[in-house]
Coordinates of C-alpha atoms in Angstrom, one line a residue:
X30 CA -90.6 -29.7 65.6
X31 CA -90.2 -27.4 62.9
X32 CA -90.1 -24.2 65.1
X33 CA -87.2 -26.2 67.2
X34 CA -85.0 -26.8 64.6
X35 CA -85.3 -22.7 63.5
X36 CA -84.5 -22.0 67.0
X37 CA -81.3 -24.4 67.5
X38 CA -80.1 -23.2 63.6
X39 CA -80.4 -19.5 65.0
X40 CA -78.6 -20.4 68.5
X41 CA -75.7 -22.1 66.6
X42 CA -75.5 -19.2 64.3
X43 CA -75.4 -16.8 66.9
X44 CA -72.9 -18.5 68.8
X45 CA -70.4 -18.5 65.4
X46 CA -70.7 -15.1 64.9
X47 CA -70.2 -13.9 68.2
X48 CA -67.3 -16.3 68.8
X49 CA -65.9 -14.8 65.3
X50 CA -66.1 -11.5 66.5
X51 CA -64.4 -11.9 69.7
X52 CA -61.9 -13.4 67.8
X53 CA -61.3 -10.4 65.4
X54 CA -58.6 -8.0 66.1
X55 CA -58.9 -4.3 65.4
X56 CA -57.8 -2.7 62.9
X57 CA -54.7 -0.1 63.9
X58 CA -56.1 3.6 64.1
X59 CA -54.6 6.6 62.5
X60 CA -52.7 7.5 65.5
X61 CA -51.1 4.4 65.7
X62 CA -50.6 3.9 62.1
X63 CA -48.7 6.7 62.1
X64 CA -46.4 5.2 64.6
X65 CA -45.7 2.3 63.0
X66 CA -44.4 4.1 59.7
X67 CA -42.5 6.8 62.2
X68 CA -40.8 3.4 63.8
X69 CA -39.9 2.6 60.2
X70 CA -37.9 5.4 59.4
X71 CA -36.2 5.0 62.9
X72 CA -32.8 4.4 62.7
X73 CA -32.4 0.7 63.8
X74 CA -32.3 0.8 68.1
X75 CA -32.0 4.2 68.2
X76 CA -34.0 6.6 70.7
X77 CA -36.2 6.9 68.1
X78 CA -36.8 3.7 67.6
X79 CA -37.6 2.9 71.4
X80 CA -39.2 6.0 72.0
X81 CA -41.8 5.6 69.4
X82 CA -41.9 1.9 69.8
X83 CA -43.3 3.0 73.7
X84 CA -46.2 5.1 72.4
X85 CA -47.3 2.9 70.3
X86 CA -47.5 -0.2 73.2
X87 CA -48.9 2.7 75.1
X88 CA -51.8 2.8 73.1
X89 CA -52.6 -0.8 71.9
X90 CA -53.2 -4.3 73.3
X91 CA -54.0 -7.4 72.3
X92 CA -57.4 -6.8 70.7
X93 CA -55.3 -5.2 68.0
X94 CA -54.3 -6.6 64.7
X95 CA -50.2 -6.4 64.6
X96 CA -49.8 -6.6 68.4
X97 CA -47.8 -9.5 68.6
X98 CA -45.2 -7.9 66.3
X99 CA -46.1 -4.5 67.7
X100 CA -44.6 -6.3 71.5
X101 CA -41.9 -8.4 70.2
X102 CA -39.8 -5.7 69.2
X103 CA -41.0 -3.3 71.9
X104 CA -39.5 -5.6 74.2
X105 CA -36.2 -6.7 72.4
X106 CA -35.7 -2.5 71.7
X107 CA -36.5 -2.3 75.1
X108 CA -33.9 -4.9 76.6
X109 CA -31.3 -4.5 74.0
X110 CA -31.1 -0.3 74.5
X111 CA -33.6 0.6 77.2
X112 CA -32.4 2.1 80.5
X113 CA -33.2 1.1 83.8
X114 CA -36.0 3.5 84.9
X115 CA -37.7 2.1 81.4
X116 CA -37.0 -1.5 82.4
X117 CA -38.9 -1.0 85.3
X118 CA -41.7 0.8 84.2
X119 CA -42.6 -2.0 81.3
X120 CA -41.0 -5.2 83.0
X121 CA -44.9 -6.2 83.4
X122 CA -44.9 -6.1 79.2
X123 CA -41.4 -8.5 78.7
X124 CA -42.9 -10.7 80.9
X125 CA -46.1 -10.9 79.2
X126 CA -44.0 -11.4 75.8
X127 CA -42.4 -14.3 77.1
X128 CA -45.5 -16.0 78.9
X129 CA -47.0 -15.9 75.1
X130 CA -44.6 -16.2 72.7
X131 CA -44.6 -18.9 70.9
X132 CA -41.4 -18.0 68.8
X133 CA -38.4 -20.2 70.2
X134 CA -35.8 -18.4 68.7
X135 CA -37.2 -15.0 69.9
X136 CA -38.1 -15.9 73.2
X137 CA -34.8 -17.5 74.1
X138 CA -32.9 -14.0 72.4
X139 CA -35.4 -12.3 75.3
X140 CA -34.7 -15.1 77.8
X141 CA -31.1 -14.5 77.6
X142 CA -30.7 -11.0 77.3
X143 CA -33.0 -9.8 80.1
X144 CA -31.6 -12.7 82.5
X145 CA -28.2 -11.4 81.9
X146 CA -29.7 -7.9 82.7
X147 CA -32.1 -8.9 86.1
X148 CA -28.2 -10.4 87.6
X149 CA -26.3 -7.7 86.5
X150 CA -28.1 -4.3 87.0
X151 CA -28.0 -3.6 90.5
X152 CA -31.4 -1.3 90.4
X153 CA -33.4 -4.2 88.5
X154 CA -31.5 -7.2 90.3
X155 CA -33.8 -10.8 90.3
X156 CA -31.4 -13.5 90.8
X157 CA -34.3 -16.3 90.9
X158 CA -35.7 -14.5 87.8
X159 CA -32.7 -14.6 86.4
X160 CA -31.5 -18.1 86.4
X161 CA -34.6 -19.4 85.5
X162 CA -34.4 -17.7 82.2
X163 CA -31.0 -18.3 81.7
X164 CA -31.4 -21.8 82.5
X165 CA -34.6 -21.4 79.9
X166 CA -32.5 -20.5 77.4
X167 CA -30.0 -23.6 77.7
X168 CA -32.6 -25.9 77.6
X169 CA -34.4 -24.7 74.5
X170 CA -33.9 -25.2 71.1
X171 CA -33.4 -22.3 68.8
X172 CA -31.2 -18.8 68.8
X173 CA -27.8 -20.9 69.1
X174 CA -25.9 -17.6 69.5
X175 CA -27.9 -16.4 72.6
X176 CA -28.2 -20.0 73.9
X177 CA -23.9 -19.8 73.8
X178 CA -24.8 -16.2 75.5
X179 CA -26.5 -17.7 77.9
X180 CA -24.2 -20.5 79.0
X181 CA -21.6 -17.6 79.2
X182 CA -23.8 -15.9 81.3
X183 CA -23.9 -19.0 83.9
X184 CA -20.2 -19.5 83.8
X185 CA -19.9 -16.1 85.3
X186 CA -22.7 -16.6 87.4
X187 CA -20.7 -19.7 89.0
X188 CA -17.1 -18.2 88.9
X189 CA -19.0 -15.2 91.0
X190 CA -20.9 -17.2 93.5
X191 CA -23.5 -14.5 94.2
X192 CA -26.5 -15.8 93.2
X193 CA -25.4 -19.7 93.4
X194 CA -22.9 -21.2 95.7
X195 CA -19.5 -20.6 93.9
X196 CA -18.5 -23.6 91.9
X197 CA -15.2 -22.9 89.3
X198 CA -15.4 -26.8 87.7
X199 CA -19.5 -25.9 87.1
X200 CA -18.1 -22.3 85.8
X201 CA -15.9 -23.8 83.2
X202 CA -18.2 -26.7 81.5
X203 CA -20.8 -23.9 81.3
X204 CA -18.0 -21.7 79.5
X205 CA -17.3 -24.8 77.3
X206 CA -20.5 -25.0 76.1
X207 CA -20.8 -21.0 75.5
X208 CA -18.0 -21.5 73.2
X209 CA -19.3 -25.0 71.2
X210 CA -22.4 -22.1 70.2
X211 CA -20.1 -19.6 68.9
X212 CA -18.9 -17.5 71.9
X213 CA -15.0 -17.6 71.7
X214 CA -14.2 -15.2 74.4
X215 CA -15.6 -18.1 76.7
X216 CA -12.3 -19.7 76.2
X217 CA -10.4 -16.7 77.4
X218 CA -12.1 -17.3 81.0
X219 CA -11.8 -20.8 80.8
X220 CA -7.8 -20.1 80.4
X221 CA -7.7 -17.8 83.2
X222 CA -8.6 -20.1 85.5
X223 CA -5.5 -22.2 84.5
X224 CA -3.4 -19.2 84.5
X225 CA -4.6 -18.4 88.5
X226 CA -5.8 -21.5 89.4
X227 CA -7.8 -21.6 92.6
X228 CA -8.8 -24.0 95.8
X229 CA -10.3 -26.5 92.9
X230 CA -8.7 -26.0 89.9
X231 CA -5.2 -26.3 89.8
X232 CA -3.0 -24.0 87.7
X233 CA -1.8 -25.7 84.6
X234 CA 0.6 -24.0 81.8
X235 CA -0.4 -26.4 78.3
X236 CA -4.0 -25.9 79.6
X237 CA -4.1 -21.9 79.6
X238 CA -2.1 -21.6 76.4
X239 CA -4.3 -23.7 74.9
X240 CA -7.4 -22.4 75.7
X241 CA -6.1 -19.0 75.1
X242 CA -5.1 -20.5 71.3
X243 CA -8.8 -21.3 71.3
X244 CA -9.8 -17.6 72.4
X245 CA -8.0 -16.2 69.4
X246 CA -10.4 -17.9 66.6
X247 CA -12.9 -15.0 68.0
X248 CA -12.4 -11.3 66.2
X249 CA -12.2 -10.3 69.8
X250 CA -9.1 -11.3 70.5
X251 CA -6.5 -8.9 70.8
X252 CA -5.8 -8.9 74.3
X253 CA -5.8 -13.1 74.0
X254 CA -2.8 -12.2 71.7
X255 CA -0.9 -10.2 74.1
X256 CA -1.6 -12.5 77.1
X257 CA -0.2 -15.0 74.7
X258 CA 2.8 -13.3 73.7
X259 CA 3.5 -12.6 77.8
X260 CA 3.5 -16.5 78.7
X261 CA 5.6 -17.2 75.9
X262 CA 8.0 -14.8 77.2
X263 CA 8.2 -15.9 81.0
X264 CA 7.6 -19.5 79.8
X265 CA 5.7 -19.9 83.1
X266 CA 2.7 -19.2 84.9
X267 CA 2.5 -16.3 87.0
X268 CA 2.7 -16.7 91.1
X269 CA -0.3 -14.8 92.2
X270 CA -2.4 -12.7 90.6
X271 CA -0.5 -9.3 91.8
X272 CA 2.5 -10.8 89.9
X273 CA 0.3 -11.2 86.9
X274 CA -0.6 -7.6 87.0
X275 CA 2.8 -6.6 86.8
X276 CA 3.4 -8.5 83.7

């Protein structure tokens, strides 16, 4: 009985320390060491930044201590600055970030931005991909500035009507909420559709100066101002949209 108990202390020691050691990251090598304090001295998403930022994911996974951190900002240089033929060649790494980050406010900065890019970007173009992560992002708490980003995002997806069946009304409460998080030039499309009006929103003069009132609380409002200063001046809404041009 004696014997048994040795054996079953040794088992259950054996088992902790080989379950501790699969659980141990590595330590980062020389090599890569060196790229992390090269990345440092990178001007903020600069080539350099990116650039060294991809040899270093080159070179280490998830058995390394620092990988997690290592990723995240691989894959926000890489969204925020990358080009396309780099967006393809790592898209398999932003989607592993955002399977297994647990960070809300990063993964809905990620969510938001690369959504934006997989409807926009012709070469990299995912419209299922990308309204599930822009929906993502509108449904999770965190980033409030990319969550607005994101709503702004849908608003133009629905005032297109590429990847969704065109809806304007759906178009402008998505804008709305873009700009209740921040994003004031939200307003600004939200006032041309008053200014144009269309088969389900009817134009409407008090509507589009207002919102374009709204518009001009952003520091990006210039041309606001001038559209402003045009309706004042004709006191009316423009015909058609060639008529508007002219103006």
């Amino acid at each position: 009985m004696k014997f048994r108990k040795i054996i079953i202390f040794f088992l259950i020691n054996f088992f902790i320390i080989k379950s501790y050691a699969l659980d141990e990251k590595l330590p980062l090598n020389e090599e890569q060491q060196n790229l992390v304090n090269k990345y440092h001295v990178c001007e903020e998403y600069s080539e350099c930044a990116l650039e060294t930022l991809i040899k270093l994911v080159e070179i280490t996974n998830s058995k390394f201590q620092y990988y997690e951190p290592i990723l995240a900002n691989f894959v926000e240089h890489l969204v925020t600055v990358g080009e396309v033929h780099q967006w393809k060649k790592y898209e398999y790494l932003i989607d592993e970030f955002l399977l297994n980050d647990t960070s809300n406010n990063w993964k809905v900065y990620i969510s938001s931005l690369w959504g934006w890019r997989l409807y926009s970007v012709k070469e990299i173009r995912n419209y299922d991909k990308a309204l599930k992560l822009l929906h993502y992002s509108t449904k999770t708490s965190g980033n409030v500035e990319m969550i607005g980003n994101a709503y702004y995002a849908l608003g133009v997806i629905y005032e297109q009507g590429r990847a969704v069946k065109q809806d304007f009304k759906k178009s402008i409460e998505y804008y709305l909420e873009a700009a209740k998080r921040g994003d004031h030039y939200a307003y600004y499309r939200v006032s041309l559709h008053y200014i144009l009006g269309n088969d389900k929103i009817d134009k409407n003069y008090d509507k589009a100066i207002k919102f374009l009132k709204l518009s001009n609380t952003s520091w990006v409002a210039n041309s606001e101002v001038s559209m402003l200063k045009i309706l004042f001046q004709n006191g009316r809404l423009p015909n058609d949209i060639k008529e508007f041009e002219t103006w």
